[in-house]
Amino acid sequence: MADSPNNKGSLTIVGTGITLSGQMTLITESVLENADIVLSVVTQSAFINLKNINSNTISLRDLYDVNTSRLVTYQKMKQRIVDEVESGKRVVAAFYGHPGVFVDPSHDAIDELRNKGFSVRMLPGISAEDCLVADLGLDPSRFGCQSYEATQFLFRRYSIDPHMLQIIWQIGCIAEFNHPKNKTEHPGLATLMEALLKFYPADHKVIIYEAATIPLVAPRIDEIPLNELGYIVPNTISTLVVPGLGLPEYDTETMAKFGLTPDTFKQKLSADNG
Ligand SMILES: C[S@@+](CC[C@H](N)C(=O)[O-])C[C@H]1O[C@@H](n2cnc3c(N)ncnc32)[C@H](O)[C@@H]1O
């Protein structure tokens, strides 16, 4: 692990992947072993794995409180990380999945410590989206991809391009601001369904996706028509996948600037593909 200037503390943020074991990179395992302290926000089972790698691993999950806004909890997590680095330790903060995907405290701690002159870095991990691409066989580059958080999507005037693949995160806690927990009532899903029905036909197939968190267990892949979305029961780890409607029309004006037409473009593509 890189030393910080003046032997001050340093921070490396790592991701442990989604599946309990096997998705941690070799470099992540190495920095975990060599850390003075590991602060973790992972499941109980993953925490035991981390403890086996570095006995000085502390869970920050106790900061979650059902009556406290998630933003306040994230702020406290960031502060714990910053305090340990400022006390001069080589700190590793471990989050599940990719530590930079939908994780506020990791980015906030890096920003604050970098501004204060500490050595900081983030190592990539395997996110739920990575698992989704593999399990569902959906290449985000094929039709383009939009990826966003369910509540933000509903509360802001975003527009979506229905040709593209849509990945909608946190559908299990729409319009909820405290620590998410599994439950049976999800009124926000009906609102999300109404919003999506403006762009897609009622029978457009969508997928409730949950990557396996335990090895050898199958992922949840529930395909349903869009007009049934309001009635499903998601978990806190569910992600909604809306496959795209296919490629949009050609923009012949722009193609002409490159001396191309749709036909010559298709010929070029097939020639390039051998
Ligand atoms: C706070 S974000 C954390 C994302 C995580 N850092 C990652 O790299 O995937 C939580 C959201 O990620 C998605 N998620 C987490 N675990 C998942 C899983 N096993 N399968 C599918 N989506 C998952 C869900 O949308 C969930 O609401």
mmCIF file of C-alpha atoms and ligand atoms in Angstrom:
data_model
loop_
_atom_site.group_PDB
_atom_site.id
_atom_site.type_symbol
_atom_site.label_atom_id
_atom_site.label_comp_id
_atom_site.label_asym_id
_atom_site.label_seq_id
_atom_site.Cartn_x
_atom_site.Cartn_y
_atom_site.Cartn_z
ATOM 1 C CA MET A 1 0.000 0.000 0.000
ATOM 2 C CA ALA A 2 1.294 3.472 -0.908
ATOM 3 C CA ASP A 3 2.635 5.465 2.059
ATOM 4 C CA SER A 4 1.208 8.916 2.603
ATOM 5 C CA PRO A 5 3.468 11.976 2.674
ATOM 6 C CA ASN A 6 5.115 12.675 6.075
ATOM 7 C CA ASN A 7 4.115 9.212 7.331
ATOM 8 C CA LYS A 8 0.608 10.452 7.958
ATOM 9 C CA GLY A 9 -2.290 8.052 7.845
ATOM 10 C CA SER A 10 -3.640 6.841 4.518
ATOM 11 C CA LEU A 11 -6.871 5.470 3.142
ATOM 12 C CA THR A 12 -7.597 2.697 0.651
ATOM 13 C CA ILE A 13 -11.245 2.025 -0.151
ATOM 14 C CA VAL A 14 -11.982 -1.492 -1.394
ATOM 15 C CA GLY A 15 -14.994 -3.541 -2.527
ATOM 16 C CA THR A 16 -15.634 -7.113 -1.454
ATOM 17 C CA GLY A 17 -17.895 -8.032 -4.397
ATOM 18 C CA ILE A 18 -21.492 -9.235 -4.215
ATOM 19 C CA THR A 19 -21.056 -12.977 -3.739
ATOM 20 C CA LEU A 20 -19.739 -13.911 -0.333
ATOM 21 C CA SER A 21 -16.436 -15.341 -1.509
ATOM 22 C CA GLY A 22 -14.510 -15.415 -4.756
ATOM 23 C CA GLN A 23 -15.301 -11.890 -5.951
ATOM 24 C CA MET A 24 -12.578 -10.105 -3.997
ATOM 25 C CA THR A 25 -9.582 -9.115 -6.123
ATOM 26 C CA LEU A 26 -6.061 -10.212 -5.183
ATOM 27 C CA ILE A 27 -4.907 -6.626 -4.654
ATOM 28 C CA THR A 28 -7.855 -5.975 -2.344
ATOM 29 C CA GLU A 29 -6.980 -9.041 -0.288
ATOM 30 C CA SER A 30 -3.378 -7.872 -0.086
ATOM 31 C CA VAL A 31 -4.214 -4.327 1.142
ATOM 32 C CA LEU A 32 -6.658 -5.797 3.678
ATOM 33 C CA GLU A 33 -3.891 -8.011 5.082
ATOM 34 C CA ASN A 34 -1.512 -5.075 5.424
ATOM 35 C CA ALA A 35 -3.891 -2.500 6.915
ATOM 36 C CA ASP A 36 -3.507 -1.190 10.480
ATOM 37 C CA ILE A 37 -7.293 -1.225 10.735
ATOM 38 C CA VAL A 38 -10.167 -2.308 8.467
ATOM 39 C CA LEU A 39 -13.502 -0.512 8.753
ATOM 40 C CA SER A 40 -16.239 -2.491 7.029
ATOM 41 C CA VAL A 41 -19.805 -2.108 5.807
ATOM 42 C CA VAL A 42 -20.567 -5.665 4.638
ATOM 43 C CA THR A 43 -22.904 -8.508 5.634
ATOM 44 C CA GLN A 44 -22.259 -10.475 8.831
ATOM 45 C CA SER A 45 -20.856 -13.444 6.856
ATOM 46 C CA ALA A 46 -18.587 -11.239 4.762
ATOM 47 C CA PHE A 47 -17.458 -9.559 7.988
ATOM 48 C CA ILE A 48 -16.252 -12.942 9.321
ATOM 49 C CA ASN A 49 -14.275 -13.402 6.073
ATOM 50 C CA LEU A 50 -12.669 -9.984 6.541
ATOM 51 C CA LYS A 51 -11.831 -10.771 10.174
ATOM 52 C CA ASN A 52 -9.995 -13.886 8.971
ATOM 53 C CA ILE A 53 -7.924 -11.744 6.628
ATOM 54 C CA ASN A 54 -7.237 -8.959 9.162
ATOM 55 C CA SER A 55 -8.130 -9.511 12.820
ATOM 56 C CA ASN A 56 -8.362 -5.753 13.398
ATOM 57 C CA THR A 57 -11.560 -5.445 11.362
ATOM 58 C CA ILE A 58 -14.372 -3.347 12.807
ATOM 59 C CA SER A 59 -17.916 -3.215 11.470
ATOM 60 C CA LEU A 60 -19.536 0.168 10.917
ATOM 61 C CA ARG A 61 -22.969 -1.420 10.532
ATOM 62 C CA ASP A 62 -23.805 -0.573 14.138
ATOM 63 C CA LEU A 63 -24.120 3.034 12.961
ATOM 64 C CA TYR A 64 -27.297 2.088 11.051
ATOM 65 C CA ASP A 65 -30.417 3.017 12.983
ATOM 66 C CA VAL A 66 -33.966 2.486 11.699
ATOM 67 C CA ASN A 67 -34.976 5.902 13.092
ATOM 68 C CA THR A 68 -32.103 7.864 11.562
ATOM 69 C CA SER A 69 -31.821 9.267 8.063
ATOM 70 C CA ARG A 70 -29.403 7.253 5.901
ATOM 71 C CA LEU A 71 -27.597 10.482 5.064
ATOM 72 C CA VAL A 72 -26.809 11.047 8.757
ATOM 73 C CA THR A 73 -25.555 7.447 9.051
ATOM 74 C CA TYR A 74 -23.340 7.879 5.962
ATOM 75 C CA GLN A 75 -21.939 11.077 7.440
ATOM 76 C CA LYS A 76 -21.052 9.205 10.660
ATOM 77 C CA MET A 77 -19.370 6.418 8.641
ATOM 78 C CA LYS A 78 -17.330 8.972 6.735
ATOM 79 C CA GLN A 79 -16.309 10.618 10.012
ATOM 80 C CA ARG A 80 -15.145 7.301 11.551
ATOM 81 C CA ILE A 81 -12.970 6.656 8.492
ATOM 82 C CA VAL A 82 -11.544 10.196 8.497
ATOM 83 C CA ASP A 83 -10.812 10.076 12.260
ATOM 84 C CA GLU A 84 -8.822 6.816 11.958
ATOM 85 C CA VAL A 85 -6.748 8.163 9.062
ATOM 86 C CA GLU A 86 -6.092 11.435 10.908
ATOM 87 C CA SER A 87 -4.861 9.429 13.895
ATOM 88 C CA GLY A 88 -2.016 8.232 11.627
ATOM 89 C CA LYS A 89 -3.174 4.712 10.656
ATOM 90 C CA ARG A 90 -3.109 2.926 7.309
ATOM 91 C CA VAL A 91 -6.860 2.497 7.025
ATOM 92 C CA VAL A 92 -8.753 0.236 4.645
ATOM 93 C CA ALA A 93 -12.503 0.824 4.354
ATOM 94 C CA ALA A 94 -14.346 -2.142 2.831
ATOM 95 C CA PHE A 95 -17.815 -1.916 1.290
ATOM 96 C CA TYR A 96 -19.781 -4.656 -0.427
ATOM 97 C CA GLY A 97 -19.931 -4.675 -4.224
ATOM 98 C CA HIS A 98 -17.941 -1.886 -5.842
ATOM 99 C CA PRO A 99 -17.059 0.657 -3.136
ATOM 100 C CA GLY A 100 -17.705 3.601 -5.443
ATOM 101 C CA VAL A 101 -21.107 2.540 -6.769
ATOM 102 C CA PHE A 102 -23.990 4.041 -4.748
ATOM 103 C CA VAL A 103 -21.750 4.517 -1.702
ATOM 104 C CA ASP A 104 -21.611 8.060 -0.282
ATOM 105 C CA PRO A 105 -19.153 7.602 2.645
ATOM 106 C CA SER A 106 -16.400 6.210 0.403
ATOM 107 C CA HIS A 107 -16.432 9.178 -1.993
ATOM 108 C CA ASP A 108 -16.935 11.700 0.832
ATOM 109 C CA ALA A 109 -14.026 10.325 2.896
ATOM 110 C CA ILE A 110 -11.727 10.334 -0.141
ATOM 111 C CA ASP A 111 -12.666 13.934 -1.035
ATOM 112 C CA GLU A 112 -12.156 15.221 2.514
ATOM 113 C CA LEU A 113 -8.874 13.398 3.135
ATOM 114 C CA ARG A 114 -7.453 14.281 -0.282
ATOM 115 C CA ASN A 115 -8.189 17.966 0.406
ATOM 116 C CA LYS A 116 -6.330 17.601 3.705
ATOM 117 C CA GLY A 117 -3.289 16.173 1.913
ATOM 118 C CA PHE A 118 -3.583 12.497 2.856
ATOM 119 C CA SER A 119 -2.782 9.642 0.504
ATOM 120 C CA VAL A 120 -6.066 8.152 -0.700
ATOM 121 C CA ARG A 121 -7.180 5.709 -3.360
ATOM 122 C CA MET A 122 -10.095 3.501 -4.315
ATOM 123 C CA LEU A 123 -9.753 0.001 -5.758
ATOM 124 C CA PRO A 124 -12.580 -1.286 -7.966
ATOM 125 C CA GLY A 125 -14.786 -4.186 -6.939
ATOM 126 C CA ILE A 126 -17.472 -6.316 -8.585
ATOM 127 C CA SER A 127 -20.795 -4.460 -8.385
ATOM 128 C CA ALA A 128 -24.376 -5.684 -8.684
ATOM 129 C CA GLU A 129 -24.357 -4.188 -12.185
ATOM 130 C CA ASP A 130 -21.354 -6.336 -13.153
ATOM 131 C CA CYS A 131 -23.204 -9.444 -11.963
ATOM 132 C CA LEU A 132 -26.332 -8.326 -13.819
ATOM 133 C CA VAL A 133 -24.502 -8.030 -17.148
ATOM 134 C CA ALA A 134 -23.122 -11.554 -16.675
ATOM 135 C CA ASP A 135 -26.328 -13.206 -15.383
ATOM 136 C CA LEU A 136 -28.772 -11.577 -17.809
ATOM 137 C CA GLY A 137 -26.469 -11.472 -20.843
ATOM 138 C CA LEU A 138 -27.318 -7.798 -21.429
ATOM 139 C CA ASP A 139 -24.411 -5.798 -22.849
ATOM 140 C CA PRO A 140 -24.847 -2.130 -21.808
ATOM 141 C CA SER A 141 -23.104 -1.009 -24.998
ATOM 142 C CA ARG A 142 -25.563 -2.716 -27.343
ATOM 143 C CA PHE A 143 -28.397 -0.171 -27.118
ATOM 144 C CA GLY A 144 -26.816 2.206 -24.585
ATOM 145 C CA CYS A 145 -27.610 2.170 -20.890
ATOM 146 C CA GLN A 146 -29.090 4.486 -18.277
ATOM 147 C CA SER A 147 -28.513 3.692 -14.626
ATOM 148 C CA TYR A 148 -30.069 5.588 -11.726
ATOM 149 C CA GLU A 149 -31.631 5.459 -8.293
ATOM 150 C CA ALA A 150 -35.409 4.893 -8.150
ATOM 151 C CA THR A 151 -36.343 7.744 -5.783
ATOM 152 C CA GLN A 152 -34.121 10.293 -7.525
ATOM 153 C CA PHE A 153 -35.651 9.259 -10.855
ATOM 154 C CA LEU A 154 -39.175 9.852 -9.550
ATOM 155 C CA PHE A 155 -38.435 13.099 -7.726
ATOM 156 C CA ARG A 156 -36.449 14.817 -10.496
ATOM 157 C CA ARG A 157 -37.522 15.707 -14.013
ATOM 158 C CA TYR A 158 -35.284 13.140 -15.697
ATOM 159 C CA SER A 159 -36.157 11.957 -19.145
ATOM 160 C CA ILE A 160 -35.316 8.440 -20.173
ATOM 161 C CA ASP A 161 -34.491 7.061 -23.575
ATOM 162 C CA PRO A 162 -36.548 3.862 -23.842
ATOM 163 C CA HIS A 163 -34.264 2.513 -26.589
ATOM 164 C CA MET A 164 -31.586 2.056 -23.936
ATOM 165 C CA LEU A 165 -31.247 -0.547 -21.209
ATOM 166 C CA GLN A 166 -32.500 0.929 -17.903
ATOM 167 C CA ILE A 167 -30.973 -0.164 -14.592
ATOM 168 C CA ILE A 168 -32.979 1.212 -11.665
ATOM 169 C CA TRP A 169 -31.411 0.787 -8.225
ATOM 170 C CA GLN A 170 -32.977 0.769 -4.773
ATOM 171 C CA ILE A 171 -36.514 -0.127 -5.841
ATOM 172 C CA GLY A 172 -36.975 -1.740 -2.417
ATOM 173 C CA CYS A 173 -36.845 1.597 -0.574
ATOM 174 C CA ILE A 174 -38.558 4.147 -2.793
ATOM 175 C CA ALA A 175 -39.174 7.417 -0.922
ATOM 176 C CA GLU A 176 -37.701 5.990 2.275
ATOM 177 C CA PHE A 177 -34.876 7.848 3.909
ATOM 178 C CA ASN A 178 -33.849 5.723 6.878
ATOM 179 C CA HIS A 179 -31.994 2.388 6.911
ATOM 180 C CA PRO A 180 -33.824 0.158 4.389
ATOM 181 C CA LYS A 181 -35.372 -3.098 5.629
ATOM 182 C CA ASN A 182 -37.336 -5.852 3.906
ATOM 183 C CA LYS A 183 -41.120 -5.405 4.095
ATOM 184 C CA THR A 184 -44.261 -6.378 2.200
ATOM 185 C CA GLU A 185 -45.823 -2.981 1.347
ATOM 186 C CA HIS A 186 -44.180 -1.017 -1.507
ATOM 187 C CA PRO A 187 -46.508 1.795 -2.621
ATOM 188 C CA GLY A 188 -43.628 3.542 -4.423
ATOM 189 C CA LEU A 189 -43.506 0.766 -7.010
ATOM 190 C CA ALA A 190 -46.940 1.692 -8.386
ATOM 191 C CA THR A 191 -45.661 5.248 -8.930
ATOM 192 C CA LEU A 192 -42.528 3.924 -10.637
ATOM 193 C CA MET A 193 -44.696 1.672 -12.841
ATOM 194 C CA GLU A 194 -46.869 4.670 -13.863
ATOM 195 C CA ALA A 195 -43.749 6.687 -14.703
ATOM 196 C CA LEU A 196 -42.330 3.893 -16.880
ATOM 197 C CA LEU A 197 -45.664 3.255 -18.620
ATOM 198 C CA LYS A 198 -45.253 6.687 -20.250
ATOM 199 C CA PHE A 199 -42.337 5.224 -22.217
ATOM 200 C CA TYR A 200 -43.122 1.524 -22.698
ATOM 201 C CA PRO A 201 -46.095 -0.638 -23.656
ATOM 202 C CA ALA A 202 -47.930 -2.289 -20.741
ATOM 203 C CA ASP A 203 -46.695 -5.764 -21.742
ATOM 204 C CA HIS A 204 -43.023 -4.735 -22.015
ATOM 205 C CA LYS A 205 -41.016 -7.310 -20.039
ATOM 206 C CA VAL A 206 -39.028 -6.035 -17.065
ATOM 207 C CA ILE A 207 -36.807 -7.990 -14.694
ATOM 208 C CA ILE A 208 -36.542 -7.959 -10.899
ATOM 209 C CA TYR A 209 -32.919 -8.930 -10.417
ATOM 210 C CA GLU A 210 -30.957 -10.052 -7.360
ATOM 211 C CA ALA A 211 -27.409 -11.315 -7.856
ATOM 212 C CA ALA A 212 -26.575 -14.343 -5.728
ATOM 213 C CA THR A 213 -24.917 -13.311 -2.484
ATOM 214 C CA ILE A 214 -23.939 -16.895 -1.629
ATOM 215 C CA PRO A 215 -21.878 -19.063 -4.019
ATOM 216 C CA LEU A 216 -23.754 -21.845 -5.850
ATOM 217 C CA VAL A 217 -27.152 -20.183 -5.247
ATOM 218 C CA ALA A 218 -29.075 -19.011 -8.326
ATOM 219 C CA PRO A 219 -29.741 -15.290 -8.788
ATOM 220 C CA ARG A 220 -33.339 -13.984 -8.635
ATOM 221 C CA ILE A 221 -34.418 -13.239 -12.197
ATOM 222 C CA ASP A 222 -38.168 -12.549 -12.205
ATOM 223 C CA GLU A 223 -39.431 -11.448 -15.602
ATOM 224 C CA ILE A 224 -42.841 -9.753 -15.524
ATOM 225 C CA PRO A 225 -44.873 -7.436 -17.760
ATOM 226 C CA LEU A 226 -44.374 -3.782 -16.810
ATOM 227 C CA ASN A 227 -48.029 -3.371 -15.775
ATOM 228 C CA GLU A 228 -47.479 -5.896 -12.948
ATOM 229 C CA LEU A 229 -44.548 -4.000 -11.436
ATOM 230 C CA GLY A 230 -46.771 -2.271 -8.878
ATOM 231 C CA TYR A 231 -47.691 -5.611 -7.276
ATOM 232 C CA ILE A 232 -44.330 -7.321 -6.756
ATOM 233 C CA VAL A 233 -42.449 -7.506 -3.449
ATOM 234 C CA PRO A 234 -38.810 -6.439 -3.869
ATOM 235 C CA ASN A 235 -36.052 -6.865 -1.289
ATOM 236 C CA THR A 236 -33.534 -4.275 -0.210
ATOM 237 C CA ILE A 237 -31.093 -5.837 -2.709
ATOM 238 C CA SER A 238 -33.499 -5.872 -5.692
ATOM 239 C CA THR A 239 -32.602 -3.974 -8.846
ATOM 240 C CA LEU A 240 -35.063 -3.327 -11.677
ATOM 241 C CA VAL A 241 -33.889 -4.005 -15.221
ATOM 242 C CA VAL A 242 -35.858 -2.632 -18.158
ATOM 243 C CA PRO A 243 -34.518 -3.956 -21.473
ATOM 244 C CA GLY A 244 -34.451 -1.363 -24.268
ATOM 245 C CA LEU A 245 -36.857 -1.130 -27.198
ATOM 246 C CA GLY A 246 -33.969 -1.534 -29.664
ATOM 247 C CA LEU A 247 -31.807 0.850 -31.657
ATOM 248 C CA PRO A 248 -33.267 4.271 -32.553
ATOM 249 C CA GLU A 249 -33.556 5.569 -36.133
ATOM 250 C CA TYR A 250 -30.387 6.591 -37.953
ATOM 251 C CA ASP A 251 -29.380 10.272 -37.881
ATOM 252 C CA THR A 252 -28.721 10.563 -41.618
ATOM 253 C CA GLU A 253 -27.629 14.220 -41.376
ATOM 254 C CA THR A 254 -24.737 13.369 -39.057
ATOM 255 C CA MET A 255 -23.872 10.285 -41.098
ATOM 256 C CA ALA A 256 -23.639 12.430 -44.219
ATOM 257 C CA LYS A 257 -20.906 14.514 -42.547
ATOM 258 C CA PHE A 258 -18.832 11.304 -42.540
ATOM 259 C CA GLY A 259 -19.791 10.488 -46.141
ATOM 260 C CA LEU A 260 -22.027 7.622 -44.985
ATOM 261 C CA THR A 261 -25.601 6.446 -45.455
ATOM 262 C CA PRO A 262 -27.337 3.754 -43.391
ATOM 263 C CA ASP A 263 -26.538 1.201 -46.090
ATOM 264 C CA THR A 264 -22.852 2.095 -46.486
ATOM 265 C CA PHE A 265 -22.539 2.227 -42.681
ATOM 266 C CA LYS A 266 -23.978 -1.301 -42.364
ATOM 267 C CA GLN A 267 -21.612 -2.490 -45.095
ATOM 268 C CA LYS A 268 -18.664 -0.955 -43.220
ATOM 269 C CA LEU A 269 -19.708 -2.622 -39.975
ATOM 270 C CA SER A 270 -19.977 -6.050 -41.557
ATOM 271 C CA ALA A 271 -16.686 -5.543 -43.459
ATOM 272 C CA ASP A 272 -14.952 -4.478 -40.203
ATOM 273 C CA ASN A 273 -16.347 -7.541 -38.482
ATOM 274 C CA GLY A 274 -14.651 -9.691 -41.099
HETATM 275 C C1 LIG B 1 -26.419 1.259 -1.654
HETATM 276 S S1 LIG B 1 -26.490 0.379 -3.158
HETATM 277 C C2 LIG B 1 -24.969 -0.506 -3.087
HETATM 278 C C3 LIG B 1 -24.457 -0.983 -4.433
HETATM 279 C C4 LIG B 1 -23.130 -1.739 -4.317
HETATM 280 N N1 LIG B 1 -22.082 -0.860 -3.857
HETATM 281 C C5 LIG B 1 -22.696 -2.345 -5.651
HETATM 282 O O1 LIG B 1 -21.538 -2.145 -6.036
HETATM 283 O O2 LIG B 1 -23.467 -3.051 -6.288
HETATM 284 C C6 LIG B 1 -27.742 -0.796 -2.826
HETATM 285 C C7 LIG B 1 -28.493 -1.185 -4.074
HETATM 286 O O3 LIG B 1 -27.629 -1.966 -4.899
HETATM 287 C C8 LIG B 1 -28.377 -2.964 -5.574
HETATM 288 N N2 LIG B 1 -27.924 -4.278 -5.102
HETATM 289 C C9 LIG B 1 -27.248 -4.560 -3.985
HETATM 290 N N3 LIG B 1 -27.030 -5.888 -3.879
HETATM 291 C C10 LIG B 1 -27.597 -6.448 -4.969
HETATM 292 C C11 LIG B 1 -27.740 -7.771 -5.434
HETATM 293 N N4 LIG B 1 -27.262 -8.820 -4.767
HETATM 294 N N5 LIG B 1 -28.397 -7.961 -6.611
HETATM 295 C C12 LIG B 1 -28.904 -6.932 -7.315
HETATM 296 N N6 LIG B 1 -28.806 -5.666 -6.914
HETATM 297 C C13 LIG B 1 -28.167 -5.419 -5.756
HETATM 298 C C14 LIG B 1 -29.851 -2.742 -5.186
HETATM 299 O O4 LIG B 1 -30.438 -1.884 -6.166
HETATM 300 C C15 LIG B 1 -29.716 -2.056 -3.842
HETATM 301 O O5 LIG B 1 -30.862 -1.305 -3.518
#
